[in-house]
mmCIF file of C-alpha atoms in Angstrom:
data_model
loop_
_atom_site.group_PDB
_atom_site.id
_atom_site.type_symbol
_atom_site.label_atom_id
_atom_site.label_comp_id
_atom_site.label_asym_id
_atom_site.label_seq_id
_atom_site.Cartn_x
_atom_site.Cartn_y
_atom_site.Cartn_z
ATOM 1 C CA MET A 19 0.000 0.000 0.000
ATOM 2 C CA ARG A 20 2.855 2.390 0.806
ATOM 3 C CA ILE A 21 4.431 1.840 -2.621
ATOM 4 C CA ARG A 22 1.103 2.385 -4.375
ATOM 5 C CA LEU A 23 0.746 5.656 -2.506
ATOM 6 C CA LEU A 24 4.276 6.570 -3.561
ATOM 7 C CA LEU A 25 3.308 6.011 -7.190
ATOM 8 C CA VAL A 26 0.284 8.255 -6.793
ATOM 9 C CA VAL A 27 2.566 10.995 -5.453
ATOM 10 C CA VAL A 28 4.893 10.586 -8.444
ATOM 11 C CA MET A 29 2.002 10.832 -10.899
ATOM 12 C CA ALA A 30 0.707 13.914 -9.103
ATOM 13 C CA LEU A 31 4.124 15.547 -9.471
ATOM 14 C CA TRP A 32 4.294 14.695 -13.158
ATOM 15 C CA GLY A 33 0.734 15.890 -13.723
ATOM 16 C CA SER A 34 1.455 19.192 -12.005
ATOM 17 C CA ALA A 35 4.440 19.780 -14.288
ATOM 18 C CA PHE A 36 2.149 20.672 -17.196
ATOM 19 C CA ALA A 37 0.654 23.685 -15.425
ATOM 20 C CA SER A 38 3.972 24.699 -13.848
ATOM 21 C CA SER A 39 5.777 24.517 -17.195
ATOM 22 C CA LYS A 40 2.987 26.517 -18.847
ATOM 23 C CA SER A 41 3.479 29.222 -16.230
ATOM 24 C CA ALA A 42 7.196 29.314 -17.050
ATOM 25 C CA VAL A 43 6.706 29.766 -20.802
ATOM 26 C CA GLY A 44 4.423 32.695 -20.032
ATOM 27 C CA VAL A 45 7.388 34.540 -18.532
ATOM 28 C CA VAL A 46 10.433 33.468 -20.578
ATOM 29 C CA PRO A 47 10.866 31.984 -24.079
ATOM 30 C CA HIS A 48 9.971 28.305 -24.270
ATOM 31 C CA GLU A 49 13.580 27.358 -25.087
ATOM 32 C CA VAL A 50 14.804 29.054 -21.919
ATOM 33 C CA ALA A 51 12.049 27.519 -19.791
ATOM 34 C CA GLY A 52 12.971 24.015 -20.948
ATOM 35 C CA PHE A 53 16.670 24.554 -20.348
ATOM 36 C CA LEU A 54 16.210 25.995 -16.848
ATOM 37 C CA ARG A 55 14.028 23.102 -15.752
ATOM 38 C CA PHE A 56 16.486 20.466 -16.871
ATOM 39 C CA PHE A 57 19.540 22.381 -15.727
ATOM 40 C CA VAL A 58 18.170 22.245 -12.189
ATOM 41 C CA GLY A 59 16.993 18.656 -12.657
ATOM 42 C CA THR A 60 20.364 17.476 -13.935
ATOM 43 C CA ALA A 61 22.168 19.127 -11.020
ATOM 44 C CA VAL A 62 19.880 17.384 -8.522
ATOM 45 C CA LEU A 63 20.249 14.026 -10.289
ATOM 46 C CA LEU A 64 24.041 14.328 -10.215
ATOM 47 C CA VAL A 65 23.916 14.994 -6.483
ATOM 48 C CA ALA A 66 21.456 12.172 -5.802
ATOM 49 C CA LEU A 67 22.829 9.527 -8.166
ATOM 50 C CA ARG A 68 26.379 10.843 -8.583
ATOM 51 C CA LEU A 69 28.106 10.047 -11.878
ATOM 52 C CA PRO A 70 28.085 6.274 -12.392
ATOM 53 C CA ARG A 71 30.627 4.643 -14.649
ATOM 54 C CA LEU A 72 29.681 4.338 -18.307
ATOM 55 C CA ALA A 73 31.625 2.267 -20.824
ATOM 56 C CA THR A 74 32.940 4.250 -23.784
ATOM 57 C CA LYS A 75 31.205 1.951 -26.273
ATOM 58 C CA GLU A 76 27.836 2.763 -24.660
ATOM 59 C CA ALA A 77 28.353 6.526 -24.466
ATOM 60 C CA GLY A 78 27.228 7.215 -28.024
ATOM 61 C CA ARG A 79 24.024 5.194 -27.662
ATOM 62 C CA VAL A 80 23.100 6.880 -24.381
ATOM 63 C CA ALA A 81 23.862 10.283 -25.890
ATOM 64 C CA TRP A 82 21.450 9.590 -28.748
ATOM 65 C CA LEU A 83 18.802 8.638 -26.224
ATOM 66 C CA GLY A 84 19.343 11.951 -24.461
ATOM 67 C CA LEU A 85 19.006 13.856 -27.719
ATOM 68 C CA ILE A 86 15.752 12.086 -28.576
ATOM 69 C CA GLY A 87 14.079 11.649 -25.205
ATOM 70 C CA VAL A 88 15.272 14.694 -23.282
ATOM 71 C CA PHE A 89 16.138 17.299 -25.895
ATOM 72 C CA GLY A 90 13.760 16.312 -28.703
ATOM 73 C CA TYR A 91 10.784 15.569 -26.506
ATOM 74 C CA ASN A 92 11.163 18.587 -24.233
ATOM 75 C CA PHE A 93 11.923 21.059 -27.012
ATOM 76 C CA LEU A 94 8.620 20.060 -28.630
ATOM 77 C CA PHE A 95 6.857 19.893 -25.260
ATOM 78 C CA PHE A 96 7.743 23.452 -24.253
ATOM 79 C CA LEU A 97 7.069 24.760 -27.767
ATOM 80 C CA ALA A 98 3.598 23.207 -27.614
ATOM 81 C CA LEU A 99 2.972 24.785 -24.217
ATOM 82 C CA ALA A 100 3.706 28.189 -25.756
ATOM 83 C CA LEU A 101 0.910 27.575 -28.286
ATOM 84 C CA ALA A 102 -1.740 25.470 -26.551
ATOM 85 C CA PRO A 103 -3.221 25.019 -23.058
ATOM 86 C CA ALA A 104 -1.461 22.793 -20.565
ATOM 87 C CA ALA A 105 -4.777 20.958 -20.154
ATOM 88 C CA ASP A 106 -4.538 19.686 -23.738
ATOM 89 C CA GLY A 107 -0.981 18.471 -23.265
ATOM 90 C CA SER A 108 -1.809 16.660 -20.041
ATOM 91 C CA VAL A 109 -4.251 14.521 -22.027
ATOM 92 C CA ILE A 110 -2.469 14.135 -25.365
ATOM 93 C CA VAL A 111 1.031 13.207 -24.235
ATOM 94 C CA PRO A 112 0.382 10.508 -21.582
ATOM 95 C CA MET A 113 -2.381 8.892 -23.652
ATOM 96 C CA THR A 114 -0.709 9.032 -27.081
ATOM 97 C CA ALA A 115 2.824 7.891 -26.253
ATOM 98 C CA PRO A 116 1.931 4.323 -25.158
ATOM 99 C CA VAL A 117 -0.436 3.889 -28.114
ATOM 100 C CA VAL A 118 2.233 4.972 -30.603
ATOM 101 C CA THR A 119 4.719 2.627 -28.918
ATOM 102 C CA VAL A 120 2.387 -0.351 -29.277
ATOM 103 C CA ALA A 121 1.566 0.534 -32.892
ATOM 104 C CA VAL A 122 5.233 0.789 -33.895
ATOM 105 C CA THR A 123 6.236 -2.411 -32.108
ATOM 106 C CA ALA A 124 3.353 -4.188 -33.847
ATOM 107 C CA LEU A 125 4.514 -2.934 -37.246
ATOM 108 C CA LEU A 126 8.047 -4.097 -36.463
ATOM 109 C CA GLY A 127 6.789 -7.495 -35.336
ATOM 110 C CA ARG A 128 7.931 -7.033 -31.747
ATOM 111 C CA THR A 129 4.416 -7.152 -30.314
ATOM 112 C CA ARG A 130 1.571 -9.416 -31.344
ATOM 113 C CA LEU A 131 -1.400 -7.246 -32.187
ATOM 114 C CA ASN A 132 -4.161 -9.305 -30.574
ATOM 115 C CA ALA A 133 -7.833 -8.374 -30.584
ATOM 116 C CA GLN A 134 -7.561 -6.338 -27.389
ATOM 117 C CA ARG A 135 -4.682 -4.217 -28.618
ATOM 118 C CA ALA A 136 -6.168 -3.782 -32.086
ATOM 119 C CA SER A 137 -9.405 -2.586 -30.504
ATOM 120 C CA GLY A 138 -7.423 -0.283 -28.238
ATOM 121 C CA LEU A 139 -5.620 1.301 -31.191
ATOM 122 C CA ALA A 140 -8.910 1.857 -33.019
ATOM 123 C CA VAL A 141 -10.582 3.400 -29.966
ATOM 124 C CA ALA A 142 -7.557 5.615 -29.234
ATOM 125 C CA VAL A 143 -7.434 6.898 -32.830
ATOM 126 C CA CYS A 144 -11.159 7.656 -32.733
ATOM 127 C CA GLY A 145 -10.658 9.434 -29.423
ATOM 128 C CA GLY A 146 -7.870 11.522 -30.899
ATOM 129 C CA VAL A 147 -10.052 12.540 -33.846
ATOM 130 C CA VAL A 148 -12.870 13.536 -31.491
ATOM 131 C CA PHE A 149 -10.449 15.418 -29.214
ATOM 132 C CA PHE A 150 -9.048 17.487 -32.078
ATOM 133 C CA ALA A 151 -12.492 18.015 -33.579
ATOM 134 C CA GLY A 152 -13.536 19.538 -30.251
ATOM 135 C CA ILE A 153 -10.952 22.342 -30.426
ATOM 136 C CA PRO A 154 -12.890 25.644 -30.534
ATOM 137 C CA SER A 155 -13.106 27.322 -33.938
ATOM 138 C CA GLY A 156 -10.549 30.038 -34.448
ATOM 139 C CA GLY A 157 -8.054 28.297 -32.164
ATOM 140 C CA GLY A 158 -5.298 28.158 -34.786
ATOM 141 C CA ASN A 159 -2.435 28.299 -32.310
ATOM 142 C CA ARG A 160 -4.157 25.767 -30.086
ATOM 143 C CA LEU A 161 -4.521 23.308 -32.971
ATOM 144 C CA LEU A 162 -0.882 23.791 -33.938
ATOM 145 C CA GLY A 163 0.201 23.362 -30.325
ATOM 146 C CA ASP A 164 -1.806 20.164 -29.945
ATOM 147 C CA LEU A 165 -0.188 18.802 -33.117
ATOM 148 C CA VAL A 166 3.212 19.607 -31.616
ATOM 149 C CA PHE A 167 2.149 17.724 -28.467
ATOM 150 C CA LEU A 168 1.455 14.756 -30.755
ATOM 151 C CA ALA A 169 4.931 15.085 -32.238
ATOM 152 C CA ALA A 170 6.394 15.175 -28.736
ATOM 153 C CA ALA A 171 4.518 11.990 -27.835
ATOM 154 C CA ALA A 172 5.827 10.302 -30.993
ATOM 155 C CA CYS A 173 9.341 11.402 -30.079
ATOM 156 C CA TRP A 174 8.887 9.880 -26.638
ATOM 157 C CA ALA A 175 7.659 6.614 -28.152
ATOM 158 C CA CYS A 176 10.786 6.423 -30.341
ATOM 159 C CA TYR A 177 12.924 7.095 -27.298
ATOM 160 C CA THR A 178 11.242 4.265 -25.431
ATOM 161 C CA LEU A 179 11.782 1.810 -28.288
ATOM 162 C CA LEU A 180 15.403 2.781 -28.895
ATOM 163 C CA GLY A 181 16.127 2.695 -25.174
ATOM 164 C CA ALA A 182 15.007 -0.913 -24.721
ATOM 165 C CA PRO A 183 18.258 -2.604 -25.837
ATOM 166 C CA VAL A 184 20.333 -0.068 -23.891
ATOM 167 C CA LEU A 185 18.361 -0.738 -20.712
ATOM 168 C CA ALA A 186 19.011 -4.443 -21.225
ATOM 169 C CA ARG A 187 22.709 -3.785 -20.620
ATOM 170 C CA LEU A 188 22.816 -0.747 -18.336
ATOM 171 C CA ALA A 189 21.115 0.205 -15.079
ATOM 172 C CA ALA A 190 18.251 2.676 -15.470
ATOM 173 C CA PRO A 191 19.825 5.286 -13.117
ATOM 174 C CA THR A 192 23.000 5.276 -15.232
ATOM 175 C CA VAL A 193 21.043 5.884 -18.420
ATOM 176 C CA THR A 194 18.939 8.527 -16.667
ATOM 177 C CA VAL A 195 21.908 10.594 -15.509
ATOM 178 C CA TYR A 196 23.842 10.587 -18.770
ATOM 179 C CA ALA A 197 20.827 10.917 -21.071
ATOM 180 C CA THR A 198 19.437 13.797 -19.026
ATOM 181 C CA ALA A 199 22.803 15.554 -18.967
ATOM 182 C CA THR A 200 23.213 15.168 -22.736
ATOM 183 C CA GLY A 201 19.728 16.469 -23.410
ATOM 184 C CA THR A 202 20.297 19.404 -21.090
ATOM 185 C CA VAL A 203 23.430 20.422 -22.980
ATOM 186 C CA ALA A 204 21.466 20.351 -26.251
ATOM 187 C CA LEU A 205 18.675 22.397 -24.670
ATOM 188 C CA ALA A 206 21.296 24.919 -23.535
ATOM 189 C CA VAL A 207 22.619 25.278 -27.101
ATOM 190 C CA VAL A 208 19.136 25.975 -28.453
ATOM 191 C CA ALA A 209 18.314 28.362 -25.598
ATOM 192 C CA ALA A 210 21.593 30.319 -25.861
ATOM 193 C CA PRO A 211 20.409 32.859 -28.493
ATOM 194 C CA ALA A 212 17.347 33.721 -26.380
ATOM 195 C CA LEU A 213 19.184 34.086 -23.062
ATOM 196 C CA PRO A 214 20.340 37.716 -23.625
ATOM 197 C CA ASP A 215 16.764 38.787 -24.363
ATOM 198 C CA VAL A 216 15.487 37.651 -20.976
ATOM 199 C CA ALA A 217 14.989 40.437 -18.444
ATOM 200 C CA TRP A 218 16.616 38.442 -15.664
ATOM 201 C CA SER A 219 16.422 41.222 -13.085
ATOM 202 C CA GLU A 220 12.657 41.438 -13.533
ATOM 203 C CA LEU A 221 11.997 37.763 -12.843
ATOM 204 C CA GLY A 222 10.276 37.532 -9.511
ATOM 205 C CA LEU A 223 10.622 35.108 -6.645
ATOM 206 C CA GLY A 224 7.570 33.200 -7.824
ATOM 207 C CA PHE A 225 9.246 32.372 -11.135
ATOM 208 C CA TRP A 226 12.382 31.007 -9.473
ATOM 209 C CA LEU A 227 10.395 29.036 -6.914
ATOM 210 C CA ASN A 228 8.458 27.501 -9.799
ATOM 211 C CA GLN A 229 11.706 26.605 -11.576
ATOM 212 C CA ALA A 230 13.085 25.067 -8.407
ATOM 213 C CA TYR A 231 9.885 23.059 -8.001
ATOM 214 C CA LEU A 232 10.009 21.823 -11.616
ATOM 215 C CA GLY A 233 13.664 20.895 -11.483
ATOM 216 C CA VAL A 234 13.693 19.266 -8.051
ATOM 217 C CA LEU A 235 10.348 17.501 -7.674
ATOM 218 C CA PRO A 236 8.776 16.480 -11.045
ATOM 219 C CA THR A 237 12.132 16.185 -12.819
ATOM 220 C CA ALA A 238 14.599 14.723 -10.317
ATOM 221 C CA VAL A 239 12.936 13.438 -7.159
ATOM 222 C CA ALA A 240 10.039 11.854 -9.056
ATOM 223 C CA TYR A 241 12.502 9.843 -11.183
ATOM 224 C CA VAL A 242 14.206 8.406 -8.120
ATOM 225 C CA LEU A 243 10.913 7.558 -6.429
ATOM 226 C CA TYR A 244 9.547 6.014 -9.619
ATOM 227 C CA TYR A 245 12.470 3.650 -10.038
ATOM 228 C CA ARG A 246 12.239 2.664 -6.401
ATOM 229 C CA ALA A 247 8.625 1.692 -7.054
ATOM 230 C CA VAL A 248 9.604 -0.154 -10.241
ATOM 231 C CA GLY A 249 12.076 -2.231 -8.278
ATOM 232 C CA LEU A 250 9.461 -3.150 -5.673
ATOM 233 C CA VAL A 251 6.272 -3.721 -7.702
ATOM 234 C CA GLY A 252 7.652 -4.297 -11.195
ATOM 235 C CA PRO A 253 7.555 -2.182 -14.364
ATOM 236 C CA ALA A 254 4.047 -3.196 -15.454
ATOM 237 C CA ALA A 255 2.354 -2.132 -12.219
ATOM 238 C CA ALA A 256 4.417 1.045 -12.031
ATOM 239 C CA ALA A 257 3.762 2.011 -15.660
ATOM 240 C CA SER A 258 0.014 1.462 -15.266
ATOM 241 C CA ALA A 259 -0.047 4.337 -12.791
ATOM 242 C CA MET A 260 0.707 6.720 -15.698
ATOM 243 C CA PHE A 261 -3.027 6.844 -16.387
ATOM 244 C CA LEU A 262 -3.354 9.063 -13.305
ATOM 245 C CA VAL A 263 -1.280 11.813 -14.960
ATOM 246 C CA PRO A 264 -4.136 13.331 -17.042
ATOM 247 C CA ALA A 265 -6.370 13.568 -13.981
ATOM 248 C CA PHE A 266 -3.753 15.466 -11.988
ATOM 249 C CA GLY A 267 -2.732 17.497 -15.040
ATOM 250 C CA LEU A 268 -6.268 18.637 -15.786
ATOM 251 C CA ALA A 269 -6.906 19.442 -12.120
ATOM 252 C CA CYS A 270 -3.767 21.581 -11.835
ATOM 253 C CA ALA A 271 -4.455 23.331 -15.149
ATOM 254 C CA TRP A 272 -7.939 24.238 -13.888
ATOM 255 C CA LEU A 273 -6.875 25.255 -10.377
ATOM 256 C CA PHE A 274 -3.764 27.294 -11.211
ATOM 257 C CA LEU A 275 -4.334 28.457 -14.793
ATOM 258 C CA GLY A 276 -8.106 28.463 -15.140
ATOM 259 C CA GLU A 277 -7.810 26.146 -18.154
ATOM 260 C CA SER A 278 -10.211 23.416 -19.142
ATOM 261 C CA ILE A 279 -11.014 21.264 -22.125
ATOM 262 C CA GLU A 280 -14.245 21.493 -24.112
ATOM 263 C CA PRO A 281 -17.017 18.905 -23.545
ATOM 264 C CA VAL A 282 -16.349 17.284 -26.920
ATOM 265 C CA GLN A 283 -12.661 17.105 -26.060
ATOM 266 C CA ALA A 284 -13.572 15.422 -22.770
ATOM 267 C CA VAL A 285 -15.369 12.700 -24.731
ATOM 268 C CA GLY A 286 -12.313 12.274 -26.945
ATOM 269 C CA ALA A 287 -10.057 12.148 -23.898
ATOM 270 C CA GLY A 288 -12.212 9.399 -22.429
ATOM 271 C CA LEU A 289 -11.915 7.360 -25.616
ATOM 272 C CA MET A 290 -8.149 7.915 -25.687
ATOM 273 C CA PHE A 291 -7.950 6.725 -22.089
ATOM 274 C CA VAL A 292 -9.861 3.535 -22.882
ATOM 275 C CA GLY A 293 -7.748 2.884 -25.968
ATOM 276 C CA ALA A 294 -4.462 3.439 -24.146
ATOM 277 C CA TRP A 295 -5.605 1.227 -21.262
ATOM 278 C CA LEU A 296 -6.512 -1.606 -23.640
ATOM 279 C CA ASN A 297 -3.085 -1.339 -25.239
ATOM 280 C CA THR A 298 -1.092 -1.477 -22.042
ATOM 281 C CA HIS A 299 -3.204 -3.678 -19.761
ATOM 282 C CA GLU A 300 -2.632 -7.374 -20.288
ATOM 283 C CA GLY A 301 -5.589 -8.447 -18.177
ATOM 284 C CA ASN A 302 -6.782 -11.978 -18.821
ATOM 285 C CA SER A 303 -5.002 -12.081 -22.152
ATOM 286 C CA ARG A 304 -1.682 -12.677 -20.404
ATOM 287 C CA ALA A 305 -2.391 -16.367 -19.998
ATOM 288 C CA ALA A 306 -3.115 -16.681 -23.728
ATOM 289 C CA THR A 307 0.083 -14.977 -24.742
ATOM 290 C CA PRO A 308 2.868 -17.372 -25.737
ATOM 291 C CA PRO A 309 6.195 -17.134 -23.925
ATOM 292 C CA GLN A 310 8.029 -14.044 -25.103
ATOM 293 C CA ARG A 311 11.658 -13.695 -25.942
ATOM 294 C CA ARG A 312 13.792 -11.679 -23.601
ATOM 295 C CA TRP A 313 14.095 -8.718 -25.971
ATOM 296 C CA ARG A 314 10.319 -8.438 -26.127
ATOM 297 C CA ARG A 315 10.085 -8.347 -22.351
ATOM 298 C CA ILE A 316 12.739 -5.658 -22.323
ATOM 299 C CA SER A 317 10.692 -3.539 -24.768
ATOM 300 C CA GLU A 318 7.994 -3.267 -22.126
ATOM 301 C CA ARG A 319 10.291 -1.692 -19.522
ATOM 302 C CA PRO A 320 9.420 1.838 -18.515
ATOM 303 C CA PRO A 321 11.332 4.734 -20.104
ATOM 304 C CA THR A 322 14.179 6.380 -18.266
ATOM 305 C CA THR A 323 12.567 9.799 -17.927
ATOM 306 C CA SER A 324 9.038 11.026 -17.494
ATOM 307 C CA THR A 325 6.615 12.200 -20.220
ATOM 308 C CA VAL A 326 6.315 15.659 -18.745
#
């Protein structure tokens, strides 16, 4: 029970990151907001996990993971937040990423697309169509931002797939530290041209407290707590808790930003939730699934960073 509660806390932190990150991009350029969050997060991770040894032959692979999963995902994530409500992102990203992962692994032959998963994909796609159809007319930037959220989710799915063989050889904390550090350096390069334009002296205490919160709790502490839970209850049970993220994300977006999704979007979000759940929940179909090879089991491990 204590571990389950710990997972709920982690999901609450990740859900809150949507609203907190949206607040940041309202004050500084989205490139700068992304860099500041992960600069703080990387510093905390280095203190908490230190700098584990990494073989030279693995450095390139881990660096690519950092470029895809930390830099690529978060560059798109913060860009989308500058265009669309955090409420939209809190639904699109956590619900789309697992569906895209299952679809790609099915196309590659790494996952058997049984009736449950095929139904889940169909329901999730229908939910996505309904969600986007529910965007208010005249919301051009919102539509563009939601499409960028989709691209971020696809980037995360690729990161998850490419990270599977690396996680088969290396400990998750090792990959987390080096991938996050690599992605942070790339975020710094992109943010560099915008740094001189920031009125640093005018940034208030609230902004810096928000950055400290984002970097310490949803970015660093949540990772450590999540992997502790993974080690105790297993990756499947831990990953299933991700479906709590939209609930916390929508609640925080409403409480702190006054954002909400339209009724039609709520229907689409519900369909996306059902579709994603069908794709990731084995249920009674586990007994009917033939023994899987080790590399297929590895592909179901959780990613090394969060989807927020």
